[in-house]
One Martini backbone bead per residue (centre of mass of N, CA, C, O) as a GRO file, in nm:
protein
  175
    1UNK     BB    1   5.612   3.397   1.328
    2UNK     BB    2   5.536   3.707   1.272
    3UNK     BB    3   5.303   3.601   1.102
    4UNK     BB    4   5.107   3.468   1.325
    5UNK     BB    5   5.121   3.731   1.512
    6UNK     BB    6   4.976   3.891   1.294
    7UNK     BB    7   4.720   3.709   1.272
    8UNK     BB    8   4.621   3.724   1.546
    9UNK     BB    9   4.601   4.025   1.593
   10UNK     BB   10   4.345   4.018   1.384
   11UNK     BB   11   4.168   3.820   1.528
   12UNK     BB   12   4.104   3.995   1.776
   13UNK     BB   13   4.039   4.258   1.632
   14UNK     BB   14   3.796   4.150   1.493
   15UNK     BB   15   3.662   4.025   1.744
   16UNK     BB   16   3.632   4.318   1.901
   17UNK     BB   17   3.443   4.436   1.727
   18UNK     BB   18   3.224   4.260   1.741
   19UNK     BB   19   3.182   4.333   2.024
   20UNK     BB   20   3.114   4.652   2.022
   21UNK     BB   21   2.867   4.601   1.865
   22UNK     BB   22   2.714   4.472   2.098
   23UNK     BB   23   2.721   4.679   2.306
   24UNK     BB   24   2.571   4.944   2.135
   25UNK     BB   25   2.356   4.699   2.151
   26UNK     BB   26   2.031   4.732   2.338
   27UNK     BB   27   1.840   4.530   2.495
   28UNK     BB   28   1.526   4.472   2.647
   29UNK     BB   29   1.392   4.281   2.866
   30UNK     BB   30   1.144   4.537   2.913
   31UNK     BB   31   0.829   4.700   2.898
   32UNK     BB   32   0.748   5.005   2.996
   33UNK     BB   33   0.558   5.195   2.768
   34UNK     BB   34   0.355   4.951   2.871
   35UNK     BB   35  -0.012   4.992   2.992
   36UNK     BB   36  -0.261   4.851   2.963
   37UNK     BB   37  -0.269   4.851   2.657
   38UNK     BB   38  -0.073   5.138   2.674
   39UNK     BB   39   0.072   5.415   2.526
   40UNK     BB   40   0.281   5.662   2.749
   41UNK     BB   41   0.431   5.873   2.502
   42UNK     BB   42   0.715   5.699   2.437
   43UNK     BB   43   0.911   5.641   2.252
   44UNK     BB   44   0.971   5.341   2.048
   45UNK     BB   45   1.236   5.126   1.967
   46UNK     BB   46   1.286   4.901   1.716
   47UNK     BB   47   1.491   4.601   1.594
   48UNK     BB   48   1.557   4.417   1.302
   49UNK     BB   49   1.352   4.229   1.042
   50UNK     BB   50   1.287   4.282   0.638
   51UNK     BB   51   1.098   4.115   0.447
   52UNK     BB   52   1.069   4.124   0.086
   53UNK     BB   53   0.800   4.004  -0.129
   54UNK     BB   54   0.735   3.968  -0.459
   55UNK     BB   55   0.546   3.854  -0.669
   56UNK     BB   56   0.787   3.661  -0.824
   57UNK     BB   57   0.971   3.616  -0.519
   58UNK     BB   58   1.186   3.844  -0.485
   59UNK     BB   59   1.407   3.884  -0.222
   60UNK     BB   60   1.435   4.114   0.077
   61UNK     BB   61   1.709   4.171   0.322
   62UNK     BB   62   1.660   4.391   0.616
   63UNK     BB   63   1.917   4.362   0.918
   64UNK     BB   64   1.830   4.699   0.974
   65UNK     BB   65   1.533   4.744   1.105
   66UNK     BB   66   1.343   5.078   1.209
   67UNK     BB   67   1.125   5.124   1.440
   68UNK     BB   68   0.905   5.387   1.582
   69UNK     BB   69   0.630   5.423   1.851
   70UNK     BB   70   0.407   5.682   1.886
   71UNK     BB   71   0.189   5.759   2.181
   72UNK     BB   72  -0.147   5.690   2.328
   73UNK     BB   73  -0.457   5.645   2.141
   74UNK     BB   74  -0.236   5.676   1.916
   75UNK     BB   75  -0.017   5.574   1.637
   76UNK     BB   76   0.324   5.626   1.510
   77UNK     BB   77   0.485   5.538   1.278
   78UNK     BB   78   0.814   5.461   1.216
   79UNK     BB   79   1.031   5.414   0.902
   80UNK     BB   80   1.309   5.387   0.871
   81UNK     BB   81   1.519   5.332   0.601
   82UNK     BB   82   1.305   5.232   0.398
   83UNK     BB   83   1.307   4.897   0.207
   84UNK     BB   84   1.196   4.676  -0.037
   85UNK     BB   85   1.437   4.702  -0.292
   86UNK     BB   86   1.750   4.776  -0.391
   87UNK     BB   87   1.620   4.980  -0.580
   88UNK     BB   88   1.473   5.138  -0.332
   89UNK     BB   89   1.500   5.410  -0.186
   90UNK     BB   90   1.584   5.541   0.122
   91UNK     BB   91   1.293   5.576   0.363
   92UNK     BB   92   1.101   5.829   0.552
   93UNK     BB   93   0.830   5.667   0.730
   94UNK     BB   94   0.482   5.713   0.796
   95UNK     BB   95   0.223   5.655   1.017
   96UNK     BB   96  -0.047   5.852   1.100
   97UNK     BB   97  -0.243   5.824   1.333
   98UNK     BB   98  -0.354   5.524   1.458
   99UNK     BB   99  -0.478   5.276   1.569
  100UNK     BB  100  -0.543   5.062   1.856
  101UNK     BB  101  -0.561   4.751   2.071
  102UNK     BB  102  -0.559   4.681   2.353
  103UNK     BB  103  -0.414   4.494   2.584
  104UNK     BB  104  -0.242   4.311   2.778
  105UNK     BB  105  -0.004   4.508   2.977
  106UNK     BB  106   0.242   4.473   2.696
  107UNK     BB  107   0.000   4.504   2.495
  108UNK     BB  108  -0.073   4.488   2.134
  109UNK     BB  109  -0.250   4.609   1.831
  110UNK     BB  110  -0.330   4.602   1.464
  111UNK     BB  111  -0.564   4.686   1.180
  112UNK     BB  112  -0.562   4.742   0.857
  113UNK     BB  113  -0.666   4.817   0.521
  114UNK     BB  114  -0.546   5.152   0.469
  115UNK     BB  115  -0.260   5.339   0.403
  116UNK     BB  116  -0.112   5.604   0.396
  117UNK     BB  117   0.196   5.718   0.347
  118UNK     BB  118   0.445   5.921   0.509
  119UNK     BB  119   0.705   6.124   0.326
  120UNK     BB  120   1.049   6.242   0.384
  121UNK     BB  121   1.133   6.549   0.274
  122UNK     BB  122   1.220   6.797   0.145
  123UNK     BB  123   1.221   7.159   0.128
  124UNK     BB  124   1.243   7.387  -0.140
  125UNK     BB  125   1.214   7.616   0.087
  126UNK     BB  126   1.424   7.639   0.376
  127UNK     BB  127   1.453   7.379   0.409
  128UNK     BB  128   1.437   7.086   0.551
  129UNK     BB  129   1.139   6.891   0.659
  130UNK     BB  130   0.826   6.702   0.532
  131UNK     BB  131   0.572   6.543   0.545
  132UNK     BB  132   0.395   6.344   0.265
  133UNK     BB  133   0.179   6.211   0.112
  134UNK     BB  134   0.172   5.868  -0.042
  135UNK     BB  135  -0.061   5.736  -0.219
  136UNK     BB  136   0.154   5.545  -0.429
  137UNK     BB  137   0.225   5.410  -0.102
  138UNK     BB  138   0.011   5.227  -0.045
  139UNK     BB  139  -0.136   5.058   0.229
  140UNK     BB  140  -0.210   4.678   0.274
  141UNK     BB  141  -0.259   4.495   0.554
  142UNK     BB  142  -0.220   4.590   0.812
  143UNK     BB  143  -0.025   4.467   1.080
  144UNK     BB  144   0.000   4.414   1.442
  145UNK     BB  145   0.246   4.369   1.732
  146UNK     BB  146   0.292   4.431   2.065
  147UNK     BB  147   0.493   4.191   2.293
  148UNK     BB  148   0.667   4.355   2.483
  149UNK     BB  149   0.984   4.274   2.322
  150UNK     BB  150   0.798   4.263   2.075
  151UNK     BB  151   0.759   4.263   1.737
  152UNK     BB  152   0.529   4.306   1.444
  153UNK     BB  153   0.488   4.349   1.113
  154UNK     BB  154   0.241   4.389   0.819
  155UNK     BB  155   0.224   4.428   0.457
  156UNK     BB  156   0.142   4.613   0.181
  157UNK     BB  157   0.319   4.700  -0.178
  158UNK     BB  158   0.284   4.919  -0.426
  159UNK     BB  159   0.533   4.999  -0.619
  160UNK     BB  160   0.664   5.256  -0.835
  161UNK     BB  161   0.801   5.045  -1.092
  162UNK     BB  162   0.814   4.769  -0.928
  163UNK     BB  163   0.569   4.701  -0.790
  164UNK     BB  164   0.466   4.379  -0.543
  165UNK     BB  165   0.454   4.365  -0.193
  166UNK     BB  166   0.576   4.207   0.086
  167UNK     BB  167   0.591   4.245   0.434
  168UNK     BB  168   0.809   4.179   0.706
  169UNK     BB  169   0.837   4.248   1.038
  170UNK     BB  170   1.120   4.160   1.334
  171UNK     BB  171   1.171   4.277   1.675
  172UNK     BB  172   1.356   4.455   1.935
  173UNK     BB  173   1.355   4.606   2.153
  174UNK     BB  174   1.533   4.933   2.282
  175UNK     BB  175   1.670   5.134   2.515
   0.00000   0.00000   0.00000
């Protein structure tokens, strides 16, 4: 009897636990930073799923992948700690200062041919991080749309020593 009571007891704090986790994370119903197809200057953050799929087929995905864009009259992406694959190190990248097409509404989108991604690093004297081009990990076939409070992006990544990457993230705004 004692035993299923403390079954019970697990289960219940098991299920409680699930429940903090869904409180903590706060979707929006709706997109007030975005006006007439322009962005209001206010960071903006999706949360959401990135799907890594490598030249062979193999797939990665990241189900707590978090988008950030800044911006007025053009944006910038941060990709909060992006991995492409189980083996490649969480990045902070960032897509600085890019264009984008003013949509209707609460939309926009954006196609890029091709953009090298900033990518935060330490600095080797006094501390602190600065963003640093990285060449090597150019983004190619870039494209995405914000639709109210859907997100998704869409690229190509050549990572050195990994591959060729295609990347797909879907997200949903968070207040």
């Amino acid at each position: 009897m004692i035993e299923r009571l403390f079954l019970l007891a697990c289960a219940a704090l098991a299920l409680g636990a699930c429940d903090d986790r869904d409180d903590a994370i706060r979707f929006a119903a709706e997109n007030t930073e975005i006006e007439d197809g322009h962005l209001s200057g206010t960071n903006i953050h999706f949360l959401g799923t990135a799907t890594s799929t490598s030249a062979d087929g193999a797939v990665y995905t990241d189900t707590d992948a978090e988008f950030e864009f800044a911006g007025l009259d053009d944006f910038t992406l941060y990709m909060h700690r992006t991995r492409f694959a189980a083996a490649m190190p969480a990045l902070e990248m960032r897509l600085f200062a890019q264009p984008y097409t003013p949509g209707t509404g609460t939309s926009l989108s954006f196609d890029l041919e091709r953009v090298v991604p900033e990518v935060r690093l330490p600095n080797e004297v006094g501390g602190g991080y600065t963003y640093k081009p990285m060449e090597a990990y150019a983004l190619t076939e870039v494209e995405g749309a914000i639709d109210g409070v859907q997100c998704r992006v869409s690229f190509s990544c050549d990572v050195p020593r990994l591959g060729l990457y295609r990347v797909e993230y879907n997200g949903k705004l968070v207040k």
